[in-house]
Amino acid sequence: MWNQRRANAWLWVELCIVTVLLWYGIDLVYNYEGAAWQPKGYDTSCVFDLTVGDKPLEVINDADNQQAGKDFAYLYNLIKDYPGVEEVCAYHGSIPYTGDAMFEGFASHTDSAHVVSCFIRYVTPSYFKVFRLKPIAGQLDEAHWSPAEYPMPALMSVDLADSLFHQPNVADAVGKTCFNPYWLKRDNPVTNYRVAAVLPRHKLDDYERYEPFIYLPAQQAFWWQHVAIRVAPDQVAGFAERFRKDMQPVFDRGIFYLNTIRSYDDMKEAYDIQQGTVNYLNTVYAVAAFFLFNIFLCVFATFWYRTRKRRCEVALRMAMGSSRRTVMGHFLLEGLALLLLAAVPALLIAFNIQLADLTVHTLVDVSATRFVGCFCVALLLMALIILAGIWYPARQAMKVQPAEALHDELSCTDIGRHILITKM
């Protein structure tokens, strides 16, 4: 490496710059894919969303209106008994993958001036089983999940609990009370909510940041709410079509009709298309892939040319008694050594770019884990490209007979002298 220090110096600079650029591209992709991999705080797999519509006023009579509550209760129970259904719940407020969001503010009784705005969702007791909520502190008590309880039970995400109570330990928030200042001017204000359990971080969409979130009990299931249906895994395929075919005539009862039934996976796909997320991500990933391909060509071609240019050295090393494995190992280790030498300034440059807040972190916060992980992936990809650029031309050069290389003695004099000195 020292004898070729001039050529290696330029290569070192190239590797340093390309490593930084590759890290930046990987970090950009991580901002979106990292957000998509994060759990939402509740499980929507195998869950279907059902909405019930009400008929136009001109076809509704007073008897149907008076019977509406009983009719919906009847339909709600029929959903529970449908083949393949495991659990059913009703809820309203902030709905995943729809853009429908409800915000309210809450404050602790110890600091009433500090109001934290959060997403809110009113749910029936079976919601916890449908969406498989798993508290990180406290426990879910379905028997006492009712707006008639005082203090009214509430479930909070860890973000909301931390913002309201500032407890060093998440479990310390369980049992704490808070109130909604916007309800104080109402005729029947609710002034006391008790934290029954603290939940993991929540968000409404895969490509969103975590936000404070609260669950409050719904009085009962109503037709204007969303109905969530958890289906057995082996019944998911074609469930919506079967349900609509079998139940649409049944739902034509009184003022009601079956409006929509679709899986949350389908809702996510439709919502991403509607919001332009798919087109945006396709553009970002296409640019990143094109950029990565250019890096591959640049680094691969450089090491390919560099290794082919040293065919004479390969032959002479083999003539001096080195095995093919030894020669191959020498060239591969030399390439990796150059990468490691370039990684040191590249790491410093990338770190300063991170400190200057020049990276994209709209969805996933900057962290040491993110920085180190993305930089290590960049180094790994660079190493693979370098190894590929060395291995094949070196393997081809090893097929040259040493005697043939000795005919090119004039061009190999310096290299041969260096090898002899090394051997001695």
Short mmCIF file of N, CA and C in Angstrom, two decimals, residues 83-187:
data_model
loop_
_atom_site.label_atom_id
_atom_site.label_comp_id
_atom_site.label_asym_id
_atom_site.label_seq_id
_atom_site.Cartn_x
_atom_site.Cartn_y
_atom_site.Cartn_z
N PRO A 83 -69.75 -16.82 11.62
CA PRO A 83 -68.63 -17.79 11.60
C PRO A 83 -67.28 -17.11 11.34
N GLY A 84 -66.32 -17.47 12.15
CA GLY A 84 -64.96 -16.94 12.00
C GLY A 84 -64.67 -15.71 12.84
N VAL A 85 -65.71 -15.11 13.44
CA VAL A 85 -65.52 -13.91 14.26
C VAL A 85 -65.08 -14.31 15.66
N GLU A 86 -63.99 -13.68 16.13
CA GLU A 86 -63.48 -13.97 17.47
C GLU A 86 -63.94 -12.93 18.49
N GLU A 87 -63.83 -11.64 18.14
CA GLU A 87 -64.23 -10.57 19.04
C GLU A 87 -64.80 -9.41 18.23
N VAL A 88 -65.68 -8.64 18.85
CA VAL A 88 -66.28 -7.47 18.21
C VAL A 88 -66.28 -6.32 19.21
N CYS A 89 -66.02 -5.11 18.72
CA CYS A 89 -66.10 -3.93 19.58
C CYS A 89 -66.60 -2.75 18.75
N ALA A 90 -66.96 -1.68 19.43
CA ALA A 90 -67.36 -0.43 18.78
C ALA A 90 -66.53 0.70 19.35
N TYR A 91 -66.21 1.67 18.51
CA TYR A 91 -65.41 2.80 19.00
C TYR A 91 -65.61 3.99 18.07
N HIS A 92 -65.25 5.16 18.55
CA HIS A 92 -65.27 6.37 17.73
C HIS A 92 -64.21 7.32 18.25
N GLY A 93 -63.97 8.36 17.48
CA GLY A 93 -62.91 9.31 17.81
C GLY A 93 -61.86 9.31 16.72
N SER A 94 -60.62 9.01 17.09
CA SER A 94 -59.52 8.96 16.14
C SER A 94 -59.49 7.57 15.51
N ILE A 95 -59.66 7.52 14.19
CA ILE A 95 -59.78 6.26 13.46
C ILE A 95 -58.51 6.04 12.62
N PRO A 96 -57.88 4.86 12.72
CA PRO A 96 -56.67 4.62 11.93
C PRO A 96 -56.95 4.63 10.42
N TYR A 97 -55.99 5.11 9.66
CA TYR A 97 -56.00 5.04 8.19
C TYR A 97 -57.21 5.71 7.56
N THR A 98 -57.72 6.76 8.17
CA THR A 98 -58.86 7.46 7.58
C THR A 98 -58.64 8.98 7.54
N GLY A 99 -57.74 9.47 8.34
CA GLY A 99 -57.58 10.92 8.47
C GLY A 99 -58.57 11.53 9.47
N ASP A 100 -59.47 10.70 10.02
CA ASP A 100 -60.42 11.18 11.03
C ASP A 100 -59.73 11.18 12.39
N ALA A 101 -59.57 12.35 12.97
CA ALA A 101 -58.88 12.46 14.25
C ALA A 101 -59.67 13.36 15.19
N MET A 102 -59.67 13.01 16.46
CA MET A 102 -60.32 13.81 17.50
C MET A 102 -59.26 14.18 18.53
N PHE A 103 -59.19 15.46 18.85
CA PHE A 103 -58.21 15.96 19.82
C PHE A 103 -58.95 16.52 21.04
N GLU A 104 -58.38 16.30 22.19
CA GLU A 104 -58.84 16.93 23.42
C GLU A 104 -57.63 17.19 24.31
N GLY A 105 -57.81 18.08 25.27
CA GLY A 105 -56.71 18.42 26.16
C GLY A 105 -56.96 17.92 27.56
N PHE A 106 -55.91 17.52 28.25
CA PHE A 106 -56.01 17.04 29.62
C PHE A 106 -54.92 17.67 30.47
N ALA A 107 -55.24 17.84 31.75
CA ALA A 107 -54.27 18.41 32.69
C ALA A 107 -54.35 17.64 34.00
N SER A 108 -53.24 17.52 34.65
CA SER A 108 -53.23 16.84 35.95
C SER A 108 -53.78 17.79 37.02
N HIS A 109 -54.30 17.23 38.09
CA HIS A 109 -54.85 18.07 39.15
C HIS A 109 -53.76 18.81 39.91
N THR A 110 -52.54 18.34 39.82
CA THR A 110 -51.43 19.00 40.52
C THR A 110 -50.84 20.15 39.71
N ASP A 111 -51.14 20.19 38.41
CA ASP A 111 -50.63 21.27 37.55
C ASP A 111 -51.69 21.58 36.50
N SER A 112 -52.75 22.26 36.92
CA SER A 112 -53.90 22.48 36.05
C SER A 112 -53.61 23.43 34.90
N ALA A 113 -52.51 24.20 35.01
CA ALA A 113 -52.18 25.14 33.93
C ALA A 113 -51.50 24.45 32.75
N HIS A 114 -51.01 23.25 32.99
CA HIS A 114 -50.29 22.52 31.94
C HIS A 114 -51.25 21.56 31.24
N VAL A 115 -51.79 21.98 30.10
CA VAL A 115 -52.77 21.18 29.34
C VAL A 115 -52.05 20.52 28.17
N VAL A 116 -52.21 19.21 28.06
CA VAL A 116 -51.57 18.44 26.98
C VAL A 116 -52.64 18.00 25.99
N SER A 117 -52.49 18.39 24.74
CA SER A 117 -53.43 17.98 23.69
C SER A 117 -53.06 16.57 23.22
N CYS A 118 -54.06 15.75 22.95
CA CYS A 118 -53.79 14.36 22.56
C CYS A 118 -54.92 13.83 21.68
N PHE A 119 -54.62 12.75 20.99
CA PHE A 119 -55.65 12.01 20.27
C PHE A 119 -56.50 11.28 21.29
N ILE A 120 -57.79 11.14 20.98
CA ILE A 120 -58.69 10.46 21.91
C ILE A 120 -59.52 9.44 21.14
N ARG A 121 -59.83 8.35 21.83
CA ARG A 121 -60.65 7.30 21.24
C ARG A 121 -61.58 6.74 22.32
N TYR A 122 -62.88 6.77 22.05
CA TYR A 122 -63.88 6.21 22.96
C TYR A 122 -64.18 4.78 22.53
N VAL A 123 -64.05 3.83 23.45
CA VAL A 123 -64.13 2.42 23.06
C VAL A 123 -64.99 1.64 24.05
N THR A 124 -65.59 0.56 23.55
CA THR A 124 -66.31 -0.39 24.41
C THR A 124 -65.30 -1.36 25.03
N PRO A 125 -65.66 -2.07 26.09
CA PRO A 125 -64.69 -2.90 26.81
C PRO A 125 -63.99 -3.96 25.95
N SER A 126 -64.69 -4.52 24.96
CA SER A 126 -64.08 -5.58 24.16
C SER A 126 -63.01 -5.07 23.20
N TYR A 127 -62.86 -3.75 23.11
CA TYR A 127 -61.84 -3.16 22.23
C TYR A 127 -60.46 -3.72 22.57
N PHE A 128 -60.19 -3.92 23.86
CA PHE A 128 -58.87 -4.35 24.28
C PHE A 128 -58.50 -5.73 23.73
N LYS A 129 -59.53 -6.57 23.59
CA LYS A 129 -59.28 -7.91 23.03
C LYS A 129 -59.18 -7.87 21.51
N VAL A 130 -59.99 -7.03 20.89
CA VAL A 130 -59.98 -6.95 19.42
C VAL A 130 -58.63 -6.45 18.93
N PHE A 131 -58.11 -5.40 19.55
CA PHE A 131 -56.86 -4.81 19.10
C PHE A 131 -55.66 -5.24 19.94
N ARG A 132 -55.88 -6.15 20.88
CA ARG A 132 -54.81 -6.79 21.65
C ARG A 132 -53.88 -5.76 22.30
N LEU A 133 -54.46 -4.88 23.06
CA LEU A 133 -53.67 -3.89 23.78
C LEU A 133 -52.92 -4.56 24.93
N LYS A 134 -51.67 -4.24 25.06
CA LYS A 134 -50.82 -4.82 26.10
C LYS A 134 -50.20 -3.69 26.92
N PRO A 135 -50.72 -3.45 28.13
CA PRO A 135 -50.20 -2.35 28.95
C PRO A 135 -48.75 -2.62 29.37
N ILE A 136 -48.01 -1.54 29.53
CA ILE A 136 -46.65 -1.67 30.07
C ILE A 136 -46.65 -1.38 31.57
N ALA A 137 -47.77 -0.90 32.08
CA ALA A 137 -47.96 -0.69 33.52
C ALA A 137 -49.45 -0.66 33.80
N GLY A 138 -49.86 -1.19 34.96
CA GLY A 138 -51.27 -1.27 35.28
C GLY A 138 -51.94 -2.44 34.58
N GLN A 139 -53.25 -2.48 34.64
CA GLN A 139 -53.99 -3.57 34.01
C GLN A 139 -55.35 -3.10 33.51
N LEU A 140 -55.87 -3.84 32.53
CA LEU A 140 -57.16 -3.51 31.95
C LEU A 140 -58.26 -4.23 32.74
N ASP A 141 -59.24 -3.48 33.18
CA ASP A 141 -60.36 -4.04 33.95
C ASP A 141 -61.64 -3.80 33.16
N GLU A 142 -62.03 -4.78 32.37
CA GLU A 142 -63.21 -4.63 31.51
C GLU A 142 -64.48 -4.47 32.34
N ALA A 143 -64.52 -5.10 33.51
CA ALA A 143 -65.74 -5.04 34.32
C ALA A 143 -66.05 -3.62 34.79
N HIS A 144 -65.03 -2.80 34.94
CA HIS A 144 -65.23 -1.43 35.42
C HIS A 144 -64.94 -0.40 34.34
N TRP A 145 -64.94 -0.84 33.09
CA TRP A 145 -64.71 0.10 31.99
C TRP A 145 -66.05 0.70 31.58
N SER A 146 -66.40 1.77 32.25
CA SER A 146 -67.71 2.39 32.03
C SER A 146 -67.63 3.88 32.36
N PRO A 147 -68.34 4.72 31.59
CA PRO A 147 -68.36 6.16 31.91
C PRO A 147 -69.11 6.46 33.20
N ALA A 148 -69.81 5.47 33.74
CA ALA A 148 -70.53 5.68 35.00
C ALA A 148 -69.59 5.57 36.21
N GLU A 149 -68.40 5.03 36.02
CA GLU A 149 -67.43 4.91 37.12
C GLU A 149 -66.92 6.29 37.50
N TYR A 150 -66.60 6.45 38.79
CA TYR A 150 -65.98 7.69 39.24
C TYR A 150 -64.86 7.36 40.22
N PRO A 151 -63.66 7.82 39.96
CA PRO A 151 -63.21 8.53 38.75
C PRO A 151 -63.33 7.65 37.51
N MET A 152 -63.54 8.28 36.37
CA MET A 152 -63.70 7.52 35.14
C MET A 152 -62.37 6.90 34.74
N PRO A 153 -62.32 5.60 34.42
CA PRO A 153 -61.04 4.97 34.03
C PRO A 153 -60.56 5.49 32.68
N ALA A 154 -59.26 5.55 32.54
CA ALA A 154 -58.64 6.01 31.29
C ALA A 154 -57.36 5.22 31.06
N LEU A 155 -57.09 4.98 29.79
CA LEU A 155 -55.82 4.37 29.39
C LEU A 155 -55.01 5.41 28.63
N MET A 156 -53.76 5.58 28.99
CA MET A 156 -52.91 6.58 28.36
C MET A 156 -51.70 5.94 27.71
N SER A 157 -51.29 6.52 26.59
CA SER A 157 -50.00 6.11 26.03
C SER A 157 -48.90 6.67 26.92
N VAL A 158 -47.74 6.08 26.82
CA VAL A 158 -46.62 6.50 27.66
C VAL A 158 -46.23 7.95 27.40
N ASP A 159 -46.43 8.43 26.17
CA ASP A 159 -46.12 9.83 25.85
C ASP A 159 -47.02 10.79 26.63
N LEU A 160 -48.31 10.48 26.69
CA LEU A 160 -49.24 11.34 27.41
C LEU A 160 -48.98 11.28 28.92
N ALA A 161 -48.78 10.07 29.43
CA ALA A 161 -48.53 9.93 30.87
C ALA A 161 -47.27 10.69 31.28
N ASP A 162 -46.24 10.62 30.46
CA ASP A 162 -45.00 11.32 30.78
C ASP A 162 -45.19 12.84 30.71
N SER A 163 -45.96 13.32 29.72
CA SER A 163 -46.17 14.76 29.56
C SER A 163 -47.03 15.33 30.69
N LEU A 164 -47.97 14.53 31.20
CA LEU A 164 -48.88 15.02 32.23
C LEU A 164 -48.28 14.97 33.63
N PHE A 165 -47.64 13.85 33.94
CA PHE A 165 -47.26 13.60 35.34
C PHE A 165 -45.76 13.70 35.61
N HIS A 166 -44.94 13.60 34.59
CA HIS A 166 -43.48 13.75 34.73
C HIS A 166 -42.91 12.81 35.80
N GLN A 167 -43.37 11.57 35.78
CA GLN A 167 -42.89 10.59 36.75
C GLN A 167 -41.62 9.92 36.25
N PRO A 168 -40.67 9.66 37.14
CA PRO A 168 -39.44 8.99 36.70
C PRO A 168 -39.67 7.56 36.23
N ASN A 169 -40.72 6.94 36.76
CA ASN A 169 -41.05 5.56 36.40
C ASN A 169 -42.46 5.55 35.81
N VAL A 170 -42.64 4.84 34.70
CA VAL A 170 -43.95 4.80 34.03
C VAL A 170 -45.02 4.24 34.96
N ALA A 171 -44.67 3.25 35.75
CA ALA A 171 -45.66 2.62 36.63
C ALA A 171 -46.20 3.60 37.67
N ASP A 172 -45.45 4.64 37.97
CA ASP A 172 -45.91 5.61 38.97
C ASP A 172 -47.11 6.42 38.47
N ALA A 173 -47.34 6.44 37.15
CA ALA A 173 -48.48 7.19 36.61
C ALA A 173 -49.80 6.47 36.85
N VAL A 174 -49.76 5.16 37.07
CA VAL A 174 -50.99 4.39 37.30
C VAL A 174 -51.63 4.86 38.61
N GLY A 175 -52.92 5.16 38.56
CA GLY A 175 -53.63 5.66 39.73
C GLY A 175 -53.68 7.16 39.82
N LYS A 176 -52.87 7.87 39.02
CA LYS A 176 -52.91 9.32 39.01
C LYS A 176 -54.20 9.80 38.36
N THR A 177 -54.61 11.01 38.69
CA THR A 177 -55.85 11.55 38.14
C THR A 177 -55.58 12.81 37.32
N CYS A 178 -56.49 13.08 36.39
CA CYS A 178 -56.40 14.27 35.55
C CYS A 178 -57.82 14.72 35.20
N PHE A 179 -57.94 15.83 34.49
CA PHE A 179 -59.25 16.32 34.09
C PHE A 179 -59.14 16.99 32.73
N ASN A 180 -60.29 17.16 32.09
CA ASN A 180 -60.38 17.80 30.79
C ASN A 180 -60.93 19.22 30.99
N PRO A 181 -60.11 20.25 30.86
CA PRO A 181 -60.59 21.61 31.15
C PRO A 181 -61.68 22.09 30.20
N TYR A 182 -61.78 21.48 29.02
CA TYR A 182 -62.80 21.90 28.05
C TYR A 182 -64.19 21.43 28.44
N TRP A 183 -64.27 20.47 29.38
CA TRP A 183 -65.56 19.95 29.81
C TRP A 183 -66.12 20.73 31.01
N LEU A 184 -65.35 21.60 31.58
CA LEU A 184 -65.78 22.25 32.81
C LEU A 184 -66.98 23.16 32.62
N LYS A 185 -67.15 23.70 31.40
CA LYS A 185 -68.26 24.62 31.13
C LYS A 185 -69.53 23.90 30.72
N ARG A 186 -69.48 22.57 30.68
CA ARG A 186 -70.68 21.83 30.28
C ARG A 186 -71.62 21.64 31.48
N ASP A 187 -72.84 21.22 31.18
CA ASP A 187 -73.82 21.04 32.24
C ASP A 187 -73.41 19.93 33.20
#
